[in-house]
PDB file of N, CA and C in Angstrom:
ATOM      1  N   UNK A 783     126.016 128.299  45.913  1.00 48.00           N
ATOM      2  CA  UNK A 783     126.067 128.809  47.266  1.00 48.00           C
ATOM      3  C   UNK A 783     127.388 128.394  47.916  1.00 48.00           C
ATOM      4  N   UNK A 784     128.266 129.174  48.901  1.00 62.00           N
ATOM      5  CA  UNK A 784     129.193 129.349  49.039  1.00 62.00           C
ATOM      6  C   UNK A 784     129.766 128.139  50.452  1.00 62.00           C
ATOM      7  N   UNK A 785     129.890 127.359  50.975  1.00 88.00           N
ATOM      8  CA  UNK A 785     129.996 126.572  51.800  1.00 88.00           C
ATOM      9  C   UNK A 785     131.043 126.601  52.976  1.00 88.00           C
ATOM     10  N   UNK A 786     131.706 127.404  53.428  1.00 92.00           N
ATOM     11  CA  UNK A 786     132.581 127.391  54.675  1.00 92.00           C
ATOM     12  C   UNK A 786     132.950 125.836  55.105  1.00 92.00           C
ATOM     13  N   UNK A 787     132.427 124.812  54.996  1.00 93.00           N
ATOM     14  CA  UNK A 787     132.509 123.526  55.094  1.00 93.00           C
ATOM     15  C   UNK A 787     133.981 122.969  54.034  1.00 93.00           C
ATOM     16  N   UNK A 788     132.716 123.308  52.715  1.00 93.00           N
ATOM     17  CA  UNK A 788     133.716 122.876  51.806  1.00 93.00           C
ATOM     18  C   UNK A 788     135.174 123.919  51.673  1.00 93.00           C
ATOM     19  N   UNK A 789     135.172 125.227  51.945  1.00 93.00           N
ATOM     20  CA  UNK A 789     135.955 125.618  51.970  1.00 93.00           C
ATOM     21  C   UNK A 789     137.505 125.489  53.102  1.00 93.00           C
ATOM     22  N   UNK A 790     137.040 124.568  54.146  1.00 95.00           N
ATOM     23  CA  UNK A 790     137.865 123.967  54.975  1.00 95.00           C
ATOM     24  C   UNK A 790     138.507 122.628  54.689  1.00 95.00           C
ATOM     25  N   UNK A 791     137.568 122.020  54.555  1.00 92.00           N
ATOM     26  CA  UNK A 791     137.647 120.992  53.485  1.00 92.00           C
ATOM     27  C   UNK A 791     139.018 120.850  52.366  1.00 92.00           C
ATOM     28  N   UNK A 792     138.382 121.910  52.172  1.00 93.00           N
ATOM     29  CA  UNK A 792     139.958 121.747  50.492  1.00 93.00           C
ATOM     30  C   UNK A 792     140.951 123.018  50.405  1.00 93.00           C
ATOM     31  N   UNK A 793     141.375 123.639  52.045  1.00 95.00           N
ATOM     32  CA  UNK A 793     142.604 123.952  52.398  1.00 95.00           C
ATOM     33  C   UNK A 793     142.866 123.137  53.629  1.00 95.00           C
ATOM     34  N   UNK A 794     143.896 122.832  53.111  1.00 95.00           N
ATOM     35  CA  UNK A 794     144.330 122.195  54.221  1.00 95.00           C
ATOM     36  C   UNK A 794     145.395 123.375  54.993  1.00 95.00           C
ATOM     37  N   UNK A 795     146.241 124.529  54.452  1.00 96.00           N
ATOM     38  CA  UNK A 795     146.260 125.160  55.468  1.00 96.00           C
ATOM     39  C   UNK A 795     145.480 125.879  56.754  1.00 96.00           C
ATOM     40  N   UNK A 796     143.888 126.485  56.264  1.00 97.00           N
ATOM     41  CA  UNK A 796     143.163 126.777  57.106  1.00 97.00           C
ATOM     42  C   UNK A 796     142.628 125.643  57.689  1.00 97.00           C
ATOM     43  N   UNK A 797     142.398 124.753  57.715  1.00 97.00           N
ATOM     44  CA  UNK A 797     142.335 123.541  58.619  1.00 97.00           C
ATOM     45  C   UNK A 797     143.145 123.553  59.694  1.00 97.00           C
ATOM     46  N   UNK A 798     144.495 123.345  59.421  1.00 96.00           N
ATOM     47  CA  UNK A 798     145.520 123.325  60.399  1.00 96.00           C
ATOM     48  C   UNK A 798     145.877 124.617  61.412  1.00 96.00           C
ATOM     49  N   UNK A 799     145.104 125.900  60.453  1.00 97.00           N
ATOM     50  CA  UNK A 799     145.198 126.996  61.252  1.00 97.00           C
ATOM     51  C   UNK A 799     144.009 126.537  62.231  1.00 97.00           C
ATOM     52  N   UNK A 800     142.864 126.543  62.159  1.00 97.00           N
ATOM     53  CA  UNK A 800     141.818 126.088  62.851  1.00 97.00           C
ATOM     54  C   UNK A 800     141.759 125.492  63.874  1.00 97.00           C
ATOM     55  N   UNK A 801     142.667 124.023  63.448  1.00 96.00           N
ATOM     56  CA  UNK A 801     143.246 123.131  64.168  1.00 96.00           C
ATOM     57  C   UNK A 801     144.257 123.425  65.393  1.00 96.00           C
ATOM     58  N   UNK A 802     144.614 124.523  65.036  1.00 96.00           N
ATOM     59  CA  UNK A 802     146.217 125.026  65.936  1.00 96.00           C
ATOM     60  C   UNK A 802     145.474 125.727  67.198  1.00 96.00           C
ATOM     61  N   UNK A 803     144.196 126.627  66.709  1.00 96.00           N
ATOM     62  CA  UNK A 803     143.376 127.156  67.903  1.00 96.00           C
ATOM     63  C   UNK A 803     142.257 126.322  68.651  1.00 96.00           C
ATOM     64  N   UNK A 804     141.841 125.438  67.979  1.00 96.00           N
ATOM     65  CA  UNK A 804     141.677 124.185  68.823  1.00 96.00           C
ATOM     66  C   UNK A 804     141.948 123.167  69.864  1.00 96.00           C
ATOM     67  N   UNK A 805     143.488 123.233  69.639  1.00 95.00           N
ATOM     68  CA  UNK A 805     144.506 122.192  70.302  1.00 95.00           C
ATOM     69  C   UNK A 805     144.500 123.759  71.293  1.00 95.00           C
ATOM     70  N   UNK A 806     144.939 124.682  71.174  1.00 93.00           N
ATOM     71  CA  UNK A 806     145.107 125.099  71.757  1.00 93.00           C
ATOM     72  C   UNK A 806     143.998 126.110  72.980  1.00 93.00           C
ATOM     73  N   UNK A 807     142.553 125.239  72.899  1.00 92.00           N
ATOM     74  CA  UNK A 807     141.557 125.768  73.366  1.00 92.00           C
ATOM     75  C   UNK A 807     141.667 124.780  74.635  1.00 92.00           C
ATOM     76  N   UNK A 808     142.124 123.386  74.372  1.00 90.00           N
ATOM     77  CA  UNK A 808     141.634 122.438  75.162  1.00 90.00           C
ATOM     78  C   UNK A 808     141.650 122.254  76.429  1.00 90.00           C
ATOM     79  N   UNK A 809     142.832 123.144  77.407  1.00 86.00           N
ATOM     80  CA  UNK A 809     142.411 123.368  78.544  1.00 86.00           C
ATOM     81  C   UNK A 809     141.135 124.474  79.214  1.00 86.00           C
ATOM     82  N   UNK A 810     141.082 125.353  77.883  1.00 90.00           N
ATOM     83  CA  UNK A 810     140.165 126.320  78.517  1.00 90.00           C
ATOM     84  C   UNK A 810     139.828 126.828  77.345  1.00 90.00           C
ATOM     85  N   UNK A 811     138.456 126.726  76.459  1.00 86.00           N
ATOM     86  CA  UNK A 811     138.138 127.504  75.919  1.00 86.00           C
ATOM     87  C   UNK A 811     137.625 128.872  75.455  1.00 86.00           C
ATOM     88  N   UNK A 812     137.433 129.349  77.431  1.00 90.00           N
ATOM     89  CA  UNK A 812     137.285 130.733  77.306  1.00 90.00           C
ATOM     90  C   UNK A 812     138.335 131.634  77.719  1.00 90.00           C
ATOM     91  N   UNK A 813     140.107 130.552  77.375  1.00 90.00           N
ATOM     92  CA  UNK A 813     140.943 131.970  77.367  1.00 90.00           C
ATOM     93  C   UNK A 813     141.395 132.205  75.886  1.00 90.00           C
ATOM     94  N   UNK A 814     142.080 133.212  76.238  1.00 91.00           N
ATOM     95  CA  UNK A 814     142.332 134.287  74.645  1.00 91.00           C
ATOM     96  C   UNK A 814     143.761 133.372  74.191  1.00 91.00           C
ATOM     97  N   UNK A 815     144.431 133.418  73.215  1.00 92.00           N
ATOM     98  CA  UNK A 815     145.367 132.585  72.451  1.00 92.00           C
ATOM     99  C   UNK A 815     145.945 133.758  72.192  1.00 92.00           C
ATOM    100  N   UNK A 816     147.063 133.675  71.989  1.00 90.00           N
ATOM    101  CA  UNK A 816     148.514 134.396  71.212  1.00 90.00           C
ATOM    102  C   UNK A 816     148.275 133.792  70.034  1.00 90.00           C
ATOM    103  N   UNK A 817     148.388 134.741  68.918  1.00 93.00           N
ATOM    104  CA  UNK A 817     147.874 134.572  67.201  1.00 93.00           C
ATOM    105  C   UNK A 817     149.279 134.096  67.331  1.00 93.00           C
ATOM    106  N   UNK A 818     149.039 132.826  66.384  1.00 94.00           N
ATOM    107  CA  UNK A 818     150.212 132.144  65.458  1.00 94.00           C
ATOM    108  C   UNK A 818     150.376 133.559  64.031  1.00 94.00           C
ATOM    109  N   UNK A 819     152.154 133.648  64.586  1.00 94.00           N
ATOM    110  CA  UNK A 819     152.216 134.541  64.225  1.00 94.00           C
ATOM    111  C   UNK A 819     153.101 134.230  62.574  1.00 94.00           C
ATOM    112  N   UNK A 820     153.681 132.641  62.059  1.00 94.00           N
ATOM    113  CA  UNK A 820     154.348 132.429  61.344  1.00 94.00           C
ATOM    114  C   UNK A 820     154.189 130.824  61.377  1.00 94.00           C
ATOM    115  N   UNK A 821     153.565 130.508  59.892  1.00 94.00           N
ATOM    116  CA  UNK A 821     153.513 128.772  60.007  1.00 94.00           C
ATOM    117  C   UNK A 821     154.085 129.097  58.404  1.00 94.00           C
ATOM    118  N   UNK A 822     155.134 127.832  58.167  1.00 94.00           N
ATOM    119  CA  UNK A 822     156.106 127.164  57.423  1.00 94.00           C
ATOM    120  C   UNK A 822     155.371 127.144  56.087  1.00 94.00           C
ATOM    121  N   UNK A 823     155.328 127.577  55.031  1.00 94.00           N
ATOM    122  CA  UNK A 823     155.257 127.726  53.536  1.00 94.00           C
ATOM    123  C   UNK A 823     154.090 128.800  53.431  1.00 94.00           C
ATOM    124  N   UNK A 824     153.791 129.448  54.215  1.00 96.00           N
ATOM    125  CA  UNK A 824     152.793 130.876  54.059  1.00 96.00           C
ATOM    126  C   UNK A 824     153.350 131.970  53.937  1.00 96.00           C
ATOM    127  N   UNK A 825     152.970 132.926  53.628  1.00 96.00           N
ATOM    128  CA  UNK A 825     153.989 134.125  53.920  1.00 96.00           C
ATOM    129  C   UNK A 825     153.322 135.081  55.095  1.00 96.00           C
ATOM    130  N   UNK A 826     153.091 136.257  55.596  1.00 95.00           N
ATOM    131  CA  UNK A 826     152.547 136.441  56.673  1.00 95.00           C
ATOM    132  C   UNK A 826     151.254 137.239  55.974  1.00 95.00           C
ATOM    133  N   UNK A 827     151.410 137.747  54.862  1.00 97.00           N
ATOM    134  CA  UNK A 827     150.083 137.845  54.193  1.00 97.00           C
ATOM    135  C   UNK A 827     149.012 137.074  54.365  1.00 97.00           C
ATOM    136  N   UNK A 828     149.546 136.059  53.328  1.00 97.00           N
ATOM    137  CA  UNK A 828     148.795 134.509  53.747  1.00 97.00           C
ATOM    138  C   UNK A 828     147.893 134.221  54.793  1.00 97.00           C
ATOM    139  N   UNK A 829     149.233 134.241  55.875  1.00 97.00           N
ATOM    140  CA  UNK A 829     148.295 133.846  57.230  1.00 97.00           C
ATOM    141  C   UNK A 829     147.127 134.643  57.902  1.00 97.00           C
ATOM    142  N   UNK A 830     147.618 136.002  57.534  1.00 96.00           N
ATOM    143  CA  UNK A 830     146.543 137.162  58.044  1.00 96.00           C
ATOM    144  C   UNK A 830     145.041 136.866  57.157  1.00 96.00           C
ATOM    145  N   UNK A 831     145.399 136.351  55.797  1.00 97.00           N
ATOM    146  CA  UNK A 831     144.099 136.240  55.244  1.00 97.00           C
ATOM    147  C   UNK A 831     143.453 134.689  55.897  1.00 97.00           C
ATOM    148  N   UNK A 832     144.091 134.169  56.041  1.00 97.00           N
ATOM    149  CA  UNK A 832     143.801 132.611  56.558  1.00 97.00           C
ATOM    150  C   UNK A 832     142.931 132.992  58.106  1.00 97.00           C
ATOM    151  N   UNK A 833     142.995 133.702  58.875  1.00 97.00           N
ATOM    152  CA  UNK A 833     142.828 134.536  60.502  1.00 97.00           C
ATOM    153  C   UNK A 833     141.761 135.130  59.778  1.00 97.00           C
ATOM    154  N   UNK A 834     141.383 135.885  58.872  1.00 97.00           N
ATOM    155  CA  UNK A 834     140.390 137.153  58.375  1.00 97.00           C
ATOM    156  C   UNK A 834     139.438 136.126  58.212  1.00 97.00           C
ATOM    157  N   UNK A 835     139.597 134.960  57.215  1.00 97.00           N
ATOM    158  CA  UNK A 835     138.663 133.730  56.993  1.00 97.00           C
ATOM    159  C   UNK A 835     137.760 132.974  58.524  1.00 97.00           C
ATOM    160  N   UNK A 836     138.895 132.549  59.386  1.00 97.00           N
ATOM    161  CA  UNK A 836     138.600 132.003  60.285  1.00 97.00           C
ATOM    162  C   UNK A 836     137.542 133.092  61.104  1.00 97.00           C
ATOM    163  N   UNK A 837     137.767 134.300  61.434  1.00 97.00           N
ATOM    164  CA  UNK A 837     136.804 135.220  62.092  1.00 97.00           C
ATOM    165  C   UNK A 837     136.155 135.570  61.262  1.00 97.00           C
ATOM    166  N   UNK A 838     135.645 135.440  59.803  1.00 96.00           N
ATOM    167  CA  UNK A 838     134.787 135.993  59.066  1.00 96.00           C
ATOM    168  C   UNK A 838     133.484 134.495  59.320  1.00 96.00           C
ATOM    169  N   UNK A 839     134.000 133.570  59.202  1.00 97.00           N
ATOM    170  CA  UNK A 839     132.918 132.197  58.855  1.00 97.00           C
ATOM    171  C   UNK A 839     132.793 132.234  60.820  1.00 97.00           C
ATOM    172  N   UNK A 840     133.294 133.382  61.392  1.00 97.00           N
ATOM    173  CA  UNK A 840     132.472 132.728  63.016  1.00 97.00           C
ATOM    174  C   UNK A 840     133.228 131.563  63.809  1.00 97.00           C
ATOM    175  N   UNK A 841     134.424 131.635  63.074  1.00 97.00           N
ATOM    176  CA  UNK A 841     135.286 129.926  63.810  1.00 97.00           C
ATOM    177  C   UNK A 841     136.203 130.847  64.763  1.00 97.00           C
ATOM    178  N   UNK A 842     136.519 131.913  64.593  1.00 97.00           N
ATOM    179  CA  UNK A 842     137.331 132.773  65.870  1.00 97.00           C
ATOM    180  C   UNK A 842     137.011 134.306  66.324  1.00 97.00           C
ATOM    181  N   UNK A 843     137.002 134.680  67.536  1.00 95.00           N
ATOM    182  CA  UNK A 843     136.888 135.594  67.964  1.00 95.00           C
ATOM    183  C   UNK A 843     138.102 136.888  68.194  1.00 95.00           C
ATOM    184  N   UNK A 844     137.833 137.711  67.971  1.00 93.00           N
ATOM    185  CA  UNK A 844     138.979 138.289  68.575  1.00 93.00           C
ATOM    186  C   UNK A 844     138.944 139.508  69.568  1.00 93.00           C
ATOM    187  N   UNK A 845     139.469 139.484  70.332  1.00 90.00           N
ATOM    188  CA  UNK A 845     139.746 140.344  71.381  1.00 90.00           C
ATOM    189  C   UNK A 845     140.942 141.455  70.873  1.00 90.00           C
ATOM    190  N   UNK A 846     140.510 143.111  70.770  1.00 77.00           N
ATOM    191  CA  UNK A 846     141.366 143.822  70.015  1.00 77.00           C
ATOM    192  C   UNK A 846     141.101 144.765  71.652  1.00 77.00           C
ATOM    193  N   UNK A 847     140.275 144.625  72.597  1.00 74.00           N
ATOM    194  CA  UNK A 847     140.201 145.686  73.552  1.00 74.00           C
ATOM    195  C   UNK A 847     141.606 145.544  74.515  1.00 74.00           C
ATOM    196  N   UNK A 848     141.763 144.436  74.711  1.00 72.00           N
ATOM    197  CA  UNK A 848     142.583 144.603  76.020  1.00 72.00           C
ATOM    198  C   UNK A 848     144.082 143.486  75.741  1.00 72.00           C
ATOM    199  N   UNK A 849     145.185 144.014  75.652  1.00 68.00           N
ATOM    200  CA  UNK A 849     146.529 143.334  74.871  1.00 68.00           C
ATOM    201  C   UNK A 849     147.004 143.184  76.330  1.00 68.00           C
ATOM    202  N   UNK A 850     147.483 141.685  76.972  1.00 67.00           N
ATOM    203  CA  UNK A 850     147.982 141.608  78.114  1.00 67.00           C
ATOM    204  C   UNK A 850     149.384 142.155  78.597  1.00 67.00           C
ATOM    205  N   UNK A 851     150.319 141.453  77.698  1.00 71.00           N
ATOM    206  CA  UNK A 851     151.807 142.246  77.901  1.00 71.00           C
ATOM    207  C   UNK A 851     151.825 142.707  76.505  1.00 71.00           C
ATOM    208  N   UNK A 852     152.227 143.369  76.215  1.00 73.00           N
ATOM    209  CA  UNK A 852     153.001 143.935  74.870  1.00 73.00           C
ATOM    210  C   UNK A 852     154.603 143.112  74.764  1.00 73.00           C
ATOM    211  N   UNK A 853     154.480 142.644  73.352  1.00 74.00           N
ATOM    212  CA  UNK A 853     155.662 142.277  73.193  1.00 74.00           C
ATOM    213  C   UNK A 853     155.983 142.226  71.769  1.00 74.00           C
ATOM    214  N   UNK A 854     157.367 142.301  71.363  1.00 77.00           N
ATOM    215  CA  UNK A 854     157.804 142.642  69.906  1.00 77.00           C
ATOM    216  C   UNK A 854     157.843 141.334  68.985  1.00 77.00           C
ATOM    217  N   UNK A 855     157.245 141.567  68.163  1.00 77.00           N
ATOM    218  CA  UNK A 855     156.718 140.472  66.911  1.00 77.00           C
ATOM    219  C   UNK A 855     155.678 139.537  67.401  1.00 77.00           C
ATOM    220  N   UNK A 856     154.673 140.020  68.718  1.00 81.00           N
ATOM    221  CA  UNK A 856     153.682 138.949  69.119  1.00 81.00           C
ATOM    222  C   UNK A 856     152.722 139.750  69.355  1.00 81.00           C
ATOM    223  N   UNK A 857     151.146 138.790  68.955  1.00 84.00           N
ATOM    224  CA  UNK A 857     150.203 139.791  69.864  1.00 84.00           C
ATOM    225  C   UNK A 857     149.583 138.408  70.089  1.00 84.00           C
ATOM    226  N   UNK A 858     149.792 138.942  71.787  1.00 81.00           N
ATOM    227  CA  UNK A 858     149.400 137.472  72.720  1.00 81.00           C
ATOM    228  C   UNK A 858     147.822 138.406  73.210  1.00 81.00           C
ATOM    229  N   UNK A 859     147.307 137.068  73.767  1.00 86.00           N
ATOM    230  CA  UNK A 859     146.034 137.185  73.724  1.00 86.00           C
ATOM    231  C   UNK A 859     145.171 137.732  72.835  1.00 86.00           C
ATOM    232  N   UNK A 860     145.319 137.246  71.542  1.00 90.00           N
ATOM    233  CA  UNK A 860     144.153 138.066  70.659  1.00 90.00           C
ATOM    234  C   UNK A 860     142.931 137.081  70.423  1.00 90.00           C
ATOM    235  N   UNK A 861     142.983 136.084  70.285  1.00 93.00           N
ATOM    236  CA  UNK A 861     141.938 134.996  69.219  1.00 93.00           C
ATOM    237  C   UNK A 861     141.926 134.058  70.430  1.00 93.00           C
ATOM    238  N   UNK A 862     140.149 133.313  70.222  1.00 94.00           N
ATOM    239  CA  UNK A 862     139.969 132.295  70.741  1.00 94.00           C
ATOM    240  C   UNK A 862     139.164 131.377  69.782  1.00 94.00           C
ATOM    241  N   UNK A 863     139.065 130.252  69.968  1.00 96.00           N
ATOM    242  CA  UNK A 863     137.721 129.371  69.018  1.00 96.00           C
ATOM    243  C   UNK A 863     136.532 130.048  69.852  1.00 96.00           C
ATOM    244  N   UNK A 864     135.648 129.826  68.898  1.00 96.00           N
ATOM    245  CA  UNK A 864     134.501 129.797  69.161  1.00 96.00           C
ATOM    246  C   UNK A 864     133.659 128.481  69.444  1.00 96.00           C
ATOM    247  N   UNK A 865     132.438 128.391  69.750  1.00 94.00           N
ATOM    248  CA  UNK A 865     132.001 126.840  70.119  1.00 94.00           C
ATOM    249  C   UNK A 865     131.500 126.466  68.268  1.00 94.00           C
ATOM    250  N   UNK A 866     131.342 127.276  67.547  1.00 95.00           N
ATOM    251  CA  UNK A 866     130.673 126.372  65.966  1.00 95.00           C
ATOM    252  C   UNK A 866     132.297 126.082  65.827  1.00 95.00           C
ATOM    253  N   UNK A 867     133.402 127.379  65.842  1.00 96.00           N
ATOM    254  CA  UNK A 867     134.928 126.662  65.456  1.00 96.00           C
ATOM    255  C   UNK A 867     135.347 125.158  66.174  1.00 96.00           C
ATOM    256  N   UNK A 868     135.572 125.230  67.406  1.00 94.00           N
ATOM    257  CA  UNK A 868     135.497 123.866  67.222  1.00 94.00           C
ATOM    258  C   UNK A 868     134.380 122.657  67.051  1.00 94.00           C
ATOM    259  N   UNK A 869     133.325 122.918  66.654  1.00 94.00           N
ATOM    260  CA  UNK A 869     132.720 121.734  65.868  1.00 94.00           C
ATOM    261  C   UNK A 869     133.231 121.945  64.456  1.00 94.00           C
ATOM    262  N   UNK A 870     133.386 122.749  63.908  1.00 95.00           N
ATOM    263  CA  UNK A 870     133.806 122.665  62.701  1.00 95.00           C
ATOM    264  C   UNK A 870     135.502 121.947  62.668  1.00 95.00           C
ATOM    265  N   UNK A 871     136.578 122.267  63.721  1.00 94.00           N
ATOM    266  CA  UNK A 871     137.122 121.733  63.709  1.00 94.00           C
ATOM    267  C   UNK A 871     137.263 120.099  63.944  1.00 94.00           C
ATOM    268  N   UNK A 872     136.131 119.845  64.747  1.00 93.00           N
ATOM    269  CA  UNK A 872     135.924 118.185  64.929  1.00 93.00           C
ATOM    270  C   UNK A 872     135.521 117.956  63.599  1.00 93.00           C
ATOM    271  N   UNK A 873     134.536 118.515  62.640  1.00 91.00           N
ATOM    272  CA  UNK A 873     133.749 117.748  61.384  1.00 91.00           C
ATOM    273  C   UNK A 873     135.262 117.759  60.520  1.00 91.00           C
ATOM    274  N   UNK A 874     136.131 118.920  60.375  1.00 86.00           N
ATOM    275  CA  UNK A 874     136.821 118.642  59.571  1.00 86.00           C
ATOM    276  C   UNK A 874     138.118 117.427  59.868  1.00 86.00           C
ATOM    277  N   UNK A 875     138.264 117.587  60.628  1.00 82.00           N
ATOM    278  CA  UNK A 875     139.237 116.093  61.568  1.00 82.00           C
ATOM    279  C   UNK A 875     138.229 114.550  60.972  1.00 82.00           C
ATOM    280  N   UNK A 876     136.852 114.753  60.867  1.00 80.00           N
ATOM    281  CA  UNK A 876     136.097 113.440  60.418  1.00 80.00           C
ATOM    282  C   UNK A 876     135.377 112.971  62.023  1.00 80.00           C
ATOM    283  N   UNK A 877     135.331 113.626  63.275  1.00 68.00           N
ATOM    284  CA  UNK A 877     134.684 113.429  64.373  1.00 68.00           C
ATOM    285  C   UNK A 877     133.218 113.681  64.218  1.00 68.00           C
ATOM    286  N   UNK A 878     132.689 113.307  64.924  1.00 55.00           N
ATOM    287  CA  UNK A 878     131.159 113.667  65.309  1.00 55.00           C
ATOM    288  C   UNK A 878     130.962 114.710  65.876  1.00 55.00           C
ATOM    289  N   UNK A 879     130.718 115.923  65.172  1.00 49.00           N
ATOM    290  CA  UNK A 879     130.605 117.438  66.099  1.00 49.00           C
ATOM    291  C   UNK A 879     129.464 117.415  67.346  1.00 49.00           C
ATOM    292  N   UNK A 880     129.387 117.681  68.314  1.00 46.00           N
ATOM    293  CA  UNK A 880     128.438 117.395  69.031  1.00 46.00           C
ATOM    294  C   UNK A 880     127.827 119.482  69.591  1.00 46.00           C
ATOM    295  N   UNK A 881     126.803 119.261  69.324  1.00 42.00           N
ATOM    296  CA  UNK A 881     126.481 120.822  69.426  1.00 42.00           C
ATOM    297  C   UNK A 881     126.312 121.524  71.307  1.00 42.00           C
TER     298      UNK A 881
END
């Protein structure tokens, strides 16, 4: 059986992707995030599948209805955590997820 746990677990890039919408939830978790659009040894393939993962296991949401500004090589406001994403991001950090 397939574990989303363990599968965070033993990438450590999707961790850090996880991690990146986390840190970046912490003033407000119900606003929308600008998708990290380029992290350092991925290619942008990569990352899109790393984003497909994260909204497939329920750790991010995405907002495709309403794009705030348009701008070239960004799409701001797309993704937020979800509340299991960040507990999953606390369990994988080694915190006490609290539900």
């Amino acid at each position: 059986m397939f574990d989303e746990m363990d599968r965070l677990r033993e990438s450590r890039e999707l961790f850090e992707l996880l991690a990146h919408y986390a840190e970046q939830a912490q003033p407000d978790r119900q606003a929308w995030q600008d998708r990290l659009m380029a992290k350092e040894g991925l290619s942008p393939r990569e990352l899109s599948k790393l984003h497909g993962e994260l909204i497939g296991f329920g750790w991010l949401e995405q907002n495709t209805g309403v794009v705030p500004v348009v701008r070239a090589g960004a799409v701001p406001g797309c993704y937020r955590i979800t509340a299991s994403g960040g507990r999953a991001a606390k369990e994988g950090r080694g915190e006490e997820a609290v539900a």
